[in-house]
PDB file of C-alpha atoms in Angstrom:
ATOM      1  CA  MET A  19    -113.011  -1.223   2.901  1.00 79.00           C
ATOM      2  CA  ASP A  20    -111.309   1.738   4.566  1.00 72.00           C
ATOM      3  CA  THR A  21    -108.228   2.485   2.471  1.00 76.00           C
ATOM      4  CA  THR A  22    -107.166   5.329   4.735  1.00 76.00           C
ATOM      5  CA  ARG A  23    -106.133   2.915   7.480  1.00 84.00           C
ATOM      6  CA  ARG A  24    -102.433   2.186   7.789  1.00 95.00           C
ATOM      7  CA  VAL A  25    -101.748  -1.457   8.600  1.00 98.00           C
ATOM      8  CA  LEU A  26     -98.638  -2.990  10.163  1.00 98.00           C
ATOM      9  CA  VAL A  27     -98.042  -6.619   9.197  1.00 98.00           C
ATOM     10  CA  THR A  28     -95.946  -8.770  11.522  1.00 98.00           C
ATOM     11  CA  GLY A  29     -94.654 -12.088  10.239  1.00 96.00           C
ATOM     12  CA  ALA A  30     -94.407 -10.299   6.907  1.00 97.00           C
ATOM     13  CA  THR A  31     -91.915 -12.787   5.450  1.00 97.00           C
ATOM     14  CA  GLY A  32     -93.615 -15.954   6.688  1.00 95.00           C
ATOM     15  CA  ASN A  33     -96.304 -18.123   5.135  1.00 95.00           C
ATOM     16  CA  VAL A  34     -99.297 -15.784   5.496  1.00 98.00           C
ATOM     17  CA  GLY A  35     -97.716 -12.357   5.898  1.00 97.00           C
ATOM     18  CA  PRO A  36     -96.593 -11.856   2.280  1.00 97.00           C
ATOM     19  CA  HIS A  37    -100.139 -12.627   1.103  1.00 98.00           C
ATOM     20  CA  ALA A  38    -101.542 -10.109   3.580  1.00 98.00           C
ATOM     21  CA  VAL A  39     -99.104  -7.409   2.473  1.00 98.00           C
ATOM     22  CA  ALA A  40     -99.811  -8.017  -1.211  1.00 98.00           C
ATOM     23  CA  GLN A  41    -103.584  -8.034  -0.773  1.00 98.00           C
ATOM     24  CA  LEU A  42    -103.557  -4.856   1.300  1.00 98.00           C
ATOM     25  CA  LEU A  43    -101.435  -3.093  -1.293  1.00 97.00           C
ATOM     26  CA  ARG A  44    -103.699  -4.222  -4.138  1.00 97.00           C
ATOM     27  CA  ALA A  45    -106.641  -2.780  -2.208  1.00 96.00           C
ATOM     28  CA  GLY A  46    -104.853   0.569  -1.922  1.00 96.00           C
ATOM     29  CA  VAL A  47    -104.243   0.291   1.836  1.00 97.00           C
ATOM     30  CA  PRO A  48    -101.025   1.924   3.141  1.00 96.00           C
ATOM     31  CA  THR A  49     -99.056  -1.063   4.392  1.00 97.00           C
ATOM     32  CA  ARG A  50     -95.991  -1.338   6.580  1.00 98.00           C
ATOM     33  CA  ALA A  51     -94.086  -4.619   7.003  1.00 98.00           C
ATOM     34  CA  LEU A  52     -92.284  -5.362  10.270  1.00 97.00           C
ATOM     35  CA  LEU A  53     -88.994  -7.119   9.551  1.00 97.00           C
ATOM     36  CA  LEU A  54     -86.065  -8.149  11.669  1.00 94.00           C
ATOM     37  CA  PRO A  55     -82.961  -6.200  10.623  1.00 89.00           C
ATOM     38  CA  ASP A  56     -81.297  -9.383   9.342  1.00 90.00           C
ATOM     39  CA  ASP A  57     -84.393 -11.153   7.986  1.00 94.00           C
ATOM     40  CA  PRO A  58     -83.113 -13.662   5.400  1.00 93.00           C
ATOM     41  CA  HIS A  59     -86.469 -13.681   3.577  1.00 94.00           C
ATOM     42  CA  ALA A  60     -86.880  -9.939   3.114  1.00 95.00           C
ATOM     43  CA  ASP A  61     -87.333 -10.494  -0.624  1.00 94.00           C
ATOM     44  CA  ARG A  62     -90.765 -12.026   0.077  1.00 95.00           C
ATOM     45  CA  VAL A  63     -92.143  -8.567   0.905  1.00 95.00           C
ATOM     46  CA  PRO A  64     -93.672  -6.763  -2.108  1.00 93.00           C
ATOM     47  CA  ALA A  65     -91.550  -3.808  -3.169  1.00 91.00           C
ATOM     48  CA  ALA A  66     -94.403  -1.320  -2.717  1.00 94.00           C
ATOM     49  CA  ALA A  67     -94.640  -2.002   1.007  1.00 96.00           C
ATOM     50  CA  GLU A  68     -93.045   0.308   3.540  1.00 97.00           C
ATOM     51  CA  VAL A  69     -90.476  -1.675   5.495  1.00 97.00           C
ATOM     52  CA  CYS A  70     -89.841  -0.997   9.166  1.00 97.00           C
ATOM     53  CA  HIS A  71     -87.158  -2.867  11.057  1.00 97.00           C
ATOM     54  CA  GLY A  72     -88.067  -3.932  14.562  1.00 96.00           C
ATOM     55  CA  ASP A  73     -88.496  -6.894  16.848  1.00 95.00           C
ATOM     56  CA  LEU A  74     -91.408  -8.068  19.001  1.00 96.00           C
ATOM     57  CA  ALA A  75     -88.722  -9.063  21.494  1.00 95.00           C
ATOM     58  CA  ASP A  76     -87.974  -5.350  21.942  1.00 95.00           C
ATOM     59  CA  PRO A  77     -91.365  -3.693  22.604  1.00 96.00           C
ATOM     60  CA  ALA A  78     -89.768  -0.368  23.472  1.00 93.00           C
ATOM     61  CA  GLY A  79     -88.350  -0.191  19.961  1.00 94.00           C
ATOM     62  CA  LEU A  80     -91.716  -0.627  18.232  1.00 96.00           C
ATOM     63  CA  ASP A  81     -92.892   2.972  18.532  1.00 96.00           C
ATOM     64  CA  ALA A  82     -91.426   4.069  15.196  1.00 95.00           C
ATOM     65  CA  CYS A  83     -93.025   1.104  13.441  1.00 97.00           C
ATOM     66  CA  LEU A  84     -96.398   1.818  15.058  1.00 97.00           C
ATOM     67  CA  GLU A  85     -96.391   5.555  14.368  1.00 96.00           C
ATOM     68  CA  GLY A  86     -99.511   6.372  12.347  1.00 96.00           C
ATOM     69  CA  VAL A  87    -100.664   2.733  12.310  1.00 97.00           C
ATOM     70  CA  ASP A  88    -104.373   1.991  12.796  1.00 96.00           C
ATOM     71  CA  ALA A  89    -104.399  -1.813  12.667  1.00 98.00           C
ATOM     72  CA  VAL A  90    -101.945  -4.663  13.205  1.00 98.00           C
ATOM     73  CA  PHE A  91    -101.873  -8.116  11.638  1.00 98.00           C
ATOM     74  CA  LEU A  92    -100.312 -10.151  14.446  1.00 98.00           C
ATOM     75  CA  MET A  93     -98.555 -13.473  14.148  1.00 96.00           C
ATOM     76  CA  TRP A  94     -96.537 -14.520  17.167  1.00 95.00           C
ATOM     77  CA  PRO A  95     -93.323 -16.547  16.571  1.00 92.00           C
ATOM     78  CA  PHE A  96     -93.902 -19.027  19.389  1.00 86.00           C
ATOM     79  CA  PHE A  97     -90.928 -21.246  18.568  1.00 80.00           C
ATOM     80  CA  THR A  98     -88.412 -18.397  18.594  1.00 84.00           C
ATOM     81  CA  LEU A  99     -89.775 -15.778  20.994  1.00 87.00           C
ATOM     82  CA  ASP A 100     -90.713 -16.116  24.655  1.00 87.00           C
ATOM     83  CA  VAL A 101     -94.255 -14.946  25.404  1.00 90.00           C
ATOM     84  CA  ALA A 102     -92.917 -13.008  28.399  1.00 93.00           C
ATOM     85  CA  THR A 103     -92.840  -9.944  26.145  1.00 95.00           C
ATOM     86  CA  VAL A 104     -96.533 -10.249  25.187  1.00 96.00           C
ATOM     87  CA  PRO A 105     -97.940  -7.792  27.792  1.00 96.00           C
ATOM     88  CA  ALA A 106     -95.396  -5.123  26.847  1.00 97.00           C
ATOM     89  CA  VAL A 107     -96.113  -5.556  23.131  1.00 97.00           C
ATOM     90  CA  LEU A 108     -99.855  -5.273  23.747  1.00 97.00           C
ATOM     91  CA  ASP A 109     -99.277  -2.157  25.864  1.00 97.00           C
ATOM     92  CA  LYS A 110     -97.618  -0.600  22.813  1.00 97.00           C
ATOM     93  CA  LEU A 111    -100.525  -1.551  20.575  1.00 97.00           C
ATOM     94  CA  ARG A 112    -102.946  -0.022  23.066  1.00 97.00           C
ATOM     95  CA  GLU A 113    -100.892   3.165  23.326  1.00 96.00           C
ATOM     96  CA  HIS A 114    -101.199   3.551  19.549  1.00 96.00           C
ATOM     97  CA  ASP A 115    -104.911   2.621  19.600  1.00 95.00           C
ATOM     98  CA  CYS A 116    -104.455  -0.259  17.157  1.00 97.00           C
ATOM     99  CA  ARG A 117    -107.054  -2.741  16.005  1.00 97.00           C
ATOM    100  CA  VAL A 118    -105.550  -6.257  16.172  1.00 98.00           C
ATOM    101  CA  VAL A 119    -106.175  -9.281  13.973  1.00 98.00           C
ATOM    102  CA  PHE A 120    -104.394 -12.260  15.533  1.00 98.00           C
ATOM    103  CA  VAL A 121    -103.751 -15.559  13.750  1.00 98.00           C
ATOM    104  CA  SER A 122    -104.648 -18.122  16.388  1.00 97.00           C
ATOM    105  CA  SER A 123    -105.281 -21.871  16.236  1.00 96.00           C
ATOM    106  CA  ILE A 124    -108.081 -24.401  15.869  1.00 96.00           C
ATOM    107  CA  GLY A 125    -106.772 -25.891  19.111  1.00 93.00           C
ATOM    108  CA  VAL A 126    -108.251 -22.961  21.020  1.00 95.00           C
ATOM    109  CA  HIS A 127    -111.640 -23.388  19.336  1.00 96.00           C
ATOM    110  CA  ILE A 128    -111.958 -27.066  20.220  1.00 93.00           C
ATOM    111  CA  GLY A 129    -110.603 -26.631  23.751  1.00 91.00           C
ATOM    112  CA  LEU A 130    -107.507 -28.727  23.129  1.00 86.00           C
ATOM    113  CA  GLU A 131    -105.058 -25.954  23.889  1.00 84.00           C
ATOM    114  CA  PRO A 132    -104.949 -24.747  27.512  1.00 80.00           C
ATOM    115  CA  VAL A 133    -104.134 -21.168  28.429  1.00 82.00           C
ATOM    116  CA  ASP A 134    -101.237 -22.238  30.610  1.00 78.00           C
ATOM    117  CA  ASN A 135     -99.233 -23.673  27.721  1.00 77.00           C
ATOM    118  CA  ASN A 136     -98.329 -20.078  26.772  1.00 82.00           C
ATOM    119  CA  CYS A 137     -99.389 -20.425  23.178  1.00 90.00           C
ATOM    120  CA  HIS A 138    -102.397 -19.222  21.135  1.00 94.00           C
ATOM    121  CA  ALA A 139    -104.947 -19.493  23.950  1.00 94.00           C
ATOM    122  CA  TYR A 140    -102.693 -17.415  26.166  1.00 95.00           C
ATOM    123  CA  LEU A 141    -102.306 -14.747  23.469  1.00 96.00           C
ATOM    124  CA  GLU A 142    -106.062 -14.571  22.950  1.00 97.00           C
ATOM    125  CA  GLN A 143    -106.573 -14.128  26.702  1.00 97.00           C
ATOM    126  CA  GLN A 144    -103.954 -11.400  26.946  1.00 97.00           C
ATOM    127  CA  ILE A 145    -105.310  -9.498  23.932  1.00 97.00           C
ATOM    128  CA  GLU A 146    -108.793  -9.513  25.445  1.00 97.00           C
ATOM    129  CA  LYS A 147    -107.467  -8.383  28.824  1.00 96.00           C
ATOM    130  CA  ALA A 148    -105.569  -5.541  27.158  1.00 96.00           C
ATOM    131  CA  GLY A 149    -108.837  -3.970  26.041  1.00 95.00           C
ATOM    132  CA  LEU A 150    -107.875  -3.869  22.368  1.00 97.00           C
ATOM    133  CA  GLU A 151    -110.308  -4.120  19.467  1.00 98.00           C
ATOM    134  CA  TRP A 152    -109.609  -7.614  18.219  1.00 98.00           C
ATOM    135  CA  THR A 153    -110.503 -10.354  15.758  1.00 98.00           C
ATOM    136  CA  PHE A 154    -109.119 -13.880  16.126  1.00 98.00           C
ATOM    137  CA  LEU A 155    -108.542 -16.235  13.191  1.00 98.00           C
ATOM    138  CA  GLN A 156    -108.547 -19.725  14.685  1.00 98.00           C
ATOM    139  CA  THR A 157    -106.976 -21.540  11.765  1.00 97.00           C
ATOM    140  CA  THR A 158    -106.590 -25.176  10.894  1.00 97.00           C
ATOM    141  CA  GLY A 159    -103.325 -26.258   9.277  1.00 94.00           C
ATOM    142  CA  PHE A 160    -102.053 -24.206   6.355  1.00 97.00           C
ATOM    143  CA  ASP A 161    -101.922 -25.905   2.970  1.00 97.00           C
ATOM    144  CA  CYS A 162     -98.219 -25.115   2.826  1.00 96.00           C
ATOM    145  CA  ASN A 163     -97.586 -27.411   5.795  1.00 93.00           C
ATOM    146  CA  ALA A 164     -97.565 -30.250   3.273  1.00 93.00           C
ATOM    147  CA  ARG A 165     -94.567 -28.677   1.562  1.00 92.00           C
ATOM    148  CA  LEU A 166     -92.832 -27.768   4.803  1.00 87.00           C
ATOM    149  CA  SER A 167     -93.327 -31.242   6.275  1.00 88.00           C
ATOM    150  CA  TRP A 168     -92.718 -33.442   3.237  1.00 92.00           C
ATOM    151  CA  ALA A 169     -90.536 -31.540   0.777  1.00 88.00           C
ATOM    152  CA  ALA A 170     -87.229 -32.978   1.970  1.00 89.00           C
ATOM    153  CA  GLN A 171     -88.503 -36.559   1.717  1.00 93.00           C
ATOM    154  CA  LEU A 172     -90.022 -35.935  -1.712  1.00 93.00           C
ATOM    155  CA  GLN A 173     -86.769 -34.480  -2.988  1.00 92.00           C
ATOM    156  CA  ALA A 174     -85.052 -37.716  -1.963  1.00 93.00           C
ATOM    157  CA  GLY A 175     -87.685 -40.157  -3.238  1.00 95.00           C
ATOM    158  CA  ASP A 176     -91.337 -40.966  -3.793  1.00 97.00           C
ATOM    159  CA  VAL A 177     -92.273 -41.986  -0.248  1.00 97.00           C
ATOM    160  CA  VAL A 178     -93.409 -39.867   2.696  1.00 95.00           C
ATOM    161  CA  ARG A 179     -92.803 -41.595   6.021  1.00 94.00           C
ATOM    162  CA  SER A 180     -94.835 -39.956   8.772  1.00 93.00           C
ATOM    163  CA  PRO A 181     -97.457 -40.954  11.371  1.00 94.00           C
ATOM    164  CA  TYR A 182    -101.241 -40.927  11.064  1.00 95.00           C
ATOM    165  CA  GLY A 183    -101.702 -40.942   7.319  1.00 96.00           C
ATOM    166  CA  GLU A 184    -105.456 -41.378   7.818  1.00 97.00           C
ATOM    167  CA  ALA A 185    -105.693 -38.209   9.932  1.00 97.00           C
ATOM    168  CA  ALA A 186    -108.227 -35.981   8.136  1.00 98.00           C
ATOM    169  CA  ARG A 187    -107.566 -32.253   8.245  1.00 97.00           C
ATOM    170  CA  THR A 188    -109.383 -29.275   6.710  1.00 98.00           C
ATOM    171  CA  PRO A 189    -106.291 -27.371   5.539  1.00 98.00           C
ATOM    172  CA  VAL A 190    -106.700 -23.737   4.548  1.00 98.00           C
ATOM    173  CA  HIS A 191    -104.896 -21.788   1.845  1.00 98.00           C
ATOM    174  CA  GLU A 192    -102.601 -19.158   3.346  1.00 98.00           C
ATOM    175  CA  ALA A 193    -103.973 -16.551   0.932  1.00 98.00           C
ATOM    176  CA  ASP A 194    -107.479 -17.159   2.299  1.00 98.00           C
ATOM    177  CA  VAL A 195    -106.283 -16.633   5.873  1.00 98.00           C
ATOM    178  CA  ALA A 196    -104.741 -13.380   4.683  1.00 98.00           C
ATOM    179  CA  ALA A 197    -107.928 -12.381   2.849  1.00 98.00           C
ATOM    180  CA  VAL A 198    -110.067 -12.829   5.963  1.00 98.00           C
ATOM    181  CA  ALA A 199    -107.489 -10.861   7.936  1.00 98.00           C
ATOM    182  CA  VAL A 200    -107.532  -8.019   5.398  1.00 98.00           C
ATOM    183  CA  ARG A 201    -111.303  -7.709   5.740  1.00 98.00           C
ATOM    184  CA  ALA A 202    -111.058  -7.605   9.530  1.00 98.00           C
ATOM    185  CA  LEU A 203    -108.218  -5.081   9.399  1.00 98.00           C
ATOM    186  CA  THR A 204    -109.945  -2.667   7.038  1.00 97.00           C
ATOM    187  CA  GLU A 205    -113.705  -3.134   7.572  1.00 96.00           C
ATOM    188  CA  ASP A 206    -115.987  -2.587  10.537  1.00 96.00           C
ATOM    189  CA  GLY A 207    -118.184  -5.375  11.852  1.00 97.00           C
ATOM    190  CA  HIS A 208    -115.474  -7.898  12.691  1.00 98.00           C
ATOM    191  CA  ALA A 209    -114.559  -6.763  16.213  1.00 98.00           C
ATOM    192  CA  GLY A 210    -114.876  -9.470  18.848  1.00 98.00           C
ATOM    193  CA  LYS A 211    -115.299 -12.230  16.254  1.00 98.00           C
ATOM    194  CA  ARG A 212    -113.562 -15.567  16.358  1.00 98.00           C
ATOM    195  CA  TYR A 213    -113.418 -16.848  12.806  1.00 98.00           C
ATOM    196  CA  VAL A 214    -112.586 -20.538  12.540  1.00 98.00           C
ATOM    197  CA  THR A 215    -110.778 -20.410   9.217  1.00 98.00           C
ATOM    198  CA  THR A 216    -110.775 -23.777   7.453  1.00 98.00           C
ATOM    199  CA  GLY A 217    -110.484 -25.045   3.928  1.00 98.00           C
ATOM    200  CA  PRO A 218    -113.530 -26.372   2.050  1.00 98.00           C
ATOM    201  CA  GLN A 219    -113.119 -30.092   2.738  1.00 98.00           C
ATOM    202  CA  ALA A 220    -111.552 -32.702   5.005  1.00 98.00           C
ATOM    203  CA  LEU A 221    -108.636 -34.569   3.453  1.00 98.00           C
ATOM    204  CA  THR A 222    -106.498 -37.253   5.015  1.00 98.00           C
ATOM    205  CA  GLN A 223    -102.768 -36.771   4.799  1.00 97.00           C
ATOM    206  CA  ILE A 224    -102.687 -39.666   2.341  1.00 98.00           C
ATOM    207  CA  GLU A 225    -105.257 -37.889   0.155  1.00 98.00           C
ATOM    208  CA  GLN A 226    -103.235 -34.677   0.261  1.00 98.00           C
ATOM    209  CA  LEU A 227    -100.153 -36.590  -0.872  1.00 97.00           C
ATOM    210  CA  ARG A 228    -102.146 -38.234  -3.676  1.00 98.00           C
ATOM    211  CA  ILE A 229    -103.263 -34.812  -4.942  1.00 98.00           C
ATOM    212  CA  ILE A 230     -99.686 -33.533  -4.867  1.00 97.00           C
ATOM    213  CA  GLY A 231     -98.602 -36.580  -6.857  1.00 97.00           C
ATOM    214  CA  GLU A 232    -101.332 -36.034  -9.444  1.00 97.00           C
ATOM    215  CA  VAL A 233    -100.464 -32.378 -10.089  1.00 97.00           C
ATOM    216  CA  ALA A 234     -96.716 -33.050 -10.031  1.00 96.00           C
ATOM    217  CA  GLY A 235     -96.957 -36.118 -12.280  1.00 96.00           C
ATOM    218  CA  ARG A 236     -95.419 -38.465  -9.715  1.00 96.00           C
ATOM    219  CA  ASP A 237     -96.459 -41.771  -8.161  1.00 97.00           C
ATOM    220  CA  LEU A 238     -96.138 -40.930  -4.463  1.00 97.00           C
ATOM    221  CA  ARG A 239     -96.682 -43.277  -1.534  1.00 97.00           C
ATOM    222  CA  TRP A 240     -97.311 -42.891   2.184  1.00 97.00           C
ATOM    223  CA  GLU A 241     -95.777 -45.112   4.857  1.00 96.00           C
ATOM    224  CA  ASP A 242     -96.949 -44.728   8.436  1.00 95.00           C
ATOM    225  CA  VAL A 243     -94.294 -44.569  11.142  1.00 91.00           C
ATOM    226  CA  PRO A 244     -94.764 -44.712  14.928  1.00 88.00           C
ATOM    227  CA  GLY A 245     -95.713 -41.455  16.594  1.00 83.00           C
ATOM    228  CA  HIS A 246     -92.843 -41.621  19.104  1.00 82.00           C
ATOM    229  CA  ALA A 247     -90.293 -41.708  16.304  1.00 80.00           C
ATOM    230  CA  ALA A 248     -91.864 -38.675  14.662  1.00 82.00           C
ATOM    231  CA  ARG A 249     -91.904 -36.811  17.961  1.00 84.00           C
ATOM    232  CA  ALA A 250     -88.179 -37.342  18.420  1.00 84.00           C
ATOM    233  CA  ALA A 251     -87.534 -36.016  14.913  1.00 80.00           C
ATOM    234  CA  MET A 252     -89.751 -32.969  15.522  1.00 79.00           C
ATOM    235  CA  VAL A 253     -87.935 -32.118  18.755  1.00 81.00           C
ATOM    236  CA  GLU A 254     -84.591 -32.530  17.001  1.00 81.00           C
ATOM    237  CA  ALA A 255     -85.847 -30.108  14.326  1.00 74.00           C
ATOM    238  CA  GLY A 256     -86.578 -27.461  16.982  1.00 76.00           C
ATOM    239  CA  TRP A 257     -90.122 -28.126  18.175  1.00 76.00           C
ATOM    240  CA  PRO A 258     -90.628 -27.737  21.941  1.00 77.00           C
ATOM    241  CA  GLU A 259     -91.325 -31.235  23.233  1.00 79.00           C
ATOM    242  CA  ALA A 260     -94.766 -30.314  24.619  1.00 76.00           C
ATOM    243  CA  TYR A 261     -95.815 -28.853  21.245  1.00 77.00           C
ATOM    244  CA  ALA A 262     -94.616 -31.913  19.350  1.00 81.00           C
ATOM    245  CA  ALA A 263     -96.454 -34.266  21.689  1.00 82.00           C
ATOM    246  CA  GLY A 264     -99.621 -32.166  21.522  1.00 81.00           C
ATOM    247  CA  ALA A 265     -99.569 -32.010  17.728  1.00 85.00           C
ATOM    248  CA  LEU A 266     -99.158 -35.763  17.368  1.00 89.00           C
ATOM    249  CA  ASP A 267    -101.856 -36.494  19.938  1.00 89.00           C
ATOM    250  CA  TYR A 268    -104.175 -34.232  17.951  1.00 92.00           C
ATOM    251  CA  PHE A 269    -103.376 -35.987  14.672  1.00 93.00           C
ATOM    252  CA  GLU A 270    -104.180 -39.302  16.317  1.00 93.00           C
ATOM    253  CA  THR A 271    -107.677 -38.058  17.165  1.00 95.00           C
ATOM    254  CA  LEU A 272    -108.185 -36.965  13.536  1.00 96.00           C
ATOM    255  CA  VAL A 273    -107.884 -40.561  12.362  1.00 96.00           C
ATOM    256  CA  ASP A 274    -111.323 -41.265  13.825  1.00 96.00           C
ATOM    257  CA  GLN A 275    -112.858 -37.766  13.834  1.00 96.00           C
ATOM    258  CA  PRO A 276    -112.086 -35.386  10.955  1.00 97.00           C
ATOM    259  CA  GLU A 277    -111.009 -31.864  11.802  1.00 97.00           C
ATOM    260  CA  THR A 278    -113.586 -29.102  12.249  1.00 97.00           C
ATOM    261  CA  LEU A 279    -115.070 -27.695   9.031  1.00 98.00           C
ATOM    262  CA  THR A 280    -116.751 -24.266   8.935  1.00 98.00           C
ATOM    263  CA  ASP A 281    -118.140 -21.783   6.422  1.00 98.00           C
ATOM    264  CA  HIS A 282    -116.497 -18.778   8.097  1.00 98.00           C
ATOM    265  CA  VAL A 283    -114.127 -18.045   5.205  1.00 98.00           C
ATOM    266  CA  ALA A 284    -117.006 -17.999   2.738  1.00 98.00           C
ATOM    267  CA  GLY A 285    -119.085 -15.929   5.140  1.00 98.00           C
ATOM    268  CA  VAL A 286    -116.442 -13.204   5.337  1.00 98.00           C
ATOM    269  CA  LEU A 287    -115.230 -13.272   1.732  1.00 98.00           C
ATOM    270  CA  GLY A 288    -118.475 -14.030  -0.085  1.00 98.00           C
ATOM    271  CA  ARG A 289    -116.844 -16.906  -1.996  1.00 98.00           C
ATOM    272  CA  PRO A 290    -115.764 -20.462  -1.217  1.00 97.00           C
ATOM    273  CA  PRO A 291    -112.261 -20.996   0.162  1.00 98.00           C
ATOM    274  CA  ARG A 292    -109.606 -22.265  -2.216  1.00 98.00           C
ATOM    275  CA  THR A 293    -109.175 -26.036  -2.395  1.00 98.00           C
ATOM    276  CA  PHE A 294    -106.039 -27.973  -1.493  1.00 98.00           C
ATOM    277  CA  ARG A 295    -105.797 -29.003  -5.155  1.00 98.00           C
ATOM    278  CA  GLU A 296    -105.675 -25.345  -6.179  1.00 98.00           C
ATOM    279  CA  TRP A 297    -102.811 -24.790  -3.732  1.00 98.00           C
ATOM    280  CA  ALA A 298    -101.014 -27.905  -5.014  1.00 97.00           C
ATOM    281  CA  GLU A 299    -101.364 -26.748  -8.631  1.00 97.00           C
ATOM    282  CA  GLU A 300     -99.884 -23.365  -7.707  1.00 96.00           C
ATOM    283  CA  HIS A 301     -96.866 -25.097  -6.134  1.00 95.00           C
ATOM    284  CA  ALA A 302     -96.536 -28.179  -8.342  1.00 94.00           C
ATOM    285  CA  GLY A 303     -93.037 -27.110  -9.336  1.00 91.00           C
ATOM    286  CA  ASP A 304     -91.901 -27.550  -5.733  1.00 91.00           C
ATOM    287  CA  PHE A 305     -92.703 -31.267  -5.941  1.00 92.00           C
ATOM    288  CA  ARG A 306     -91.399 -32.208  -9.365  1.00 89.00           C
TER     289      ARG A 306
END
């Protein structure tokens, strides 16, 4: 691991970014966190990190944040930022000769996500065209999606009402996504690789809920609801309609065919990925 590299972490207050910042700092890597000036979750960034205020929506203002940076951990906020700024952002990364590790999606790997939907496949294409040194992490769902999707219902009762309970995913711990990213950011040998980052096993949504109930000491139940009702709720919550429809269509396919499972995390890290149960035990207090 090259601890002389300076790394800029975008999405530093999200689900994966804080793990990436913390792991880089523990490894002795100079680490800079890109935060919006009014980021309400700034306290998620470890105190030892250098904080730089900037916005991917303002590429011209990124120069100060990129000064002296050798590598960038890139997460794009698709729901809140138009991809029209992507080429200008990538121009800035090229000007500063930055290695890029981009958190992409399993949808690109399996061919479900077209380039013209202006999402992860589009970003991958643009990064390649920009001539940057890159590594793509094509992730399955994060373990924390269970908390984000179900927490409100579980605070109100013991039942999760959602579609496709038998959909089997291979969810990955956010800290493992960060760990693979840290290797790619600070080691040679990862350029041009597409790592399909998955957890160690396929679990249906019902099985995930059962595990949460076991670690939280609660008797939790799943009730399937129609997909169209869930789509309306997702759109109301801020999902673009095309994304909501695509996500639900994908979950429907996972009822009959479990999500892709790979050994890429173990191959990069030299250890098995963390299990969903391990994640649930870490966050049991959120579900009690």
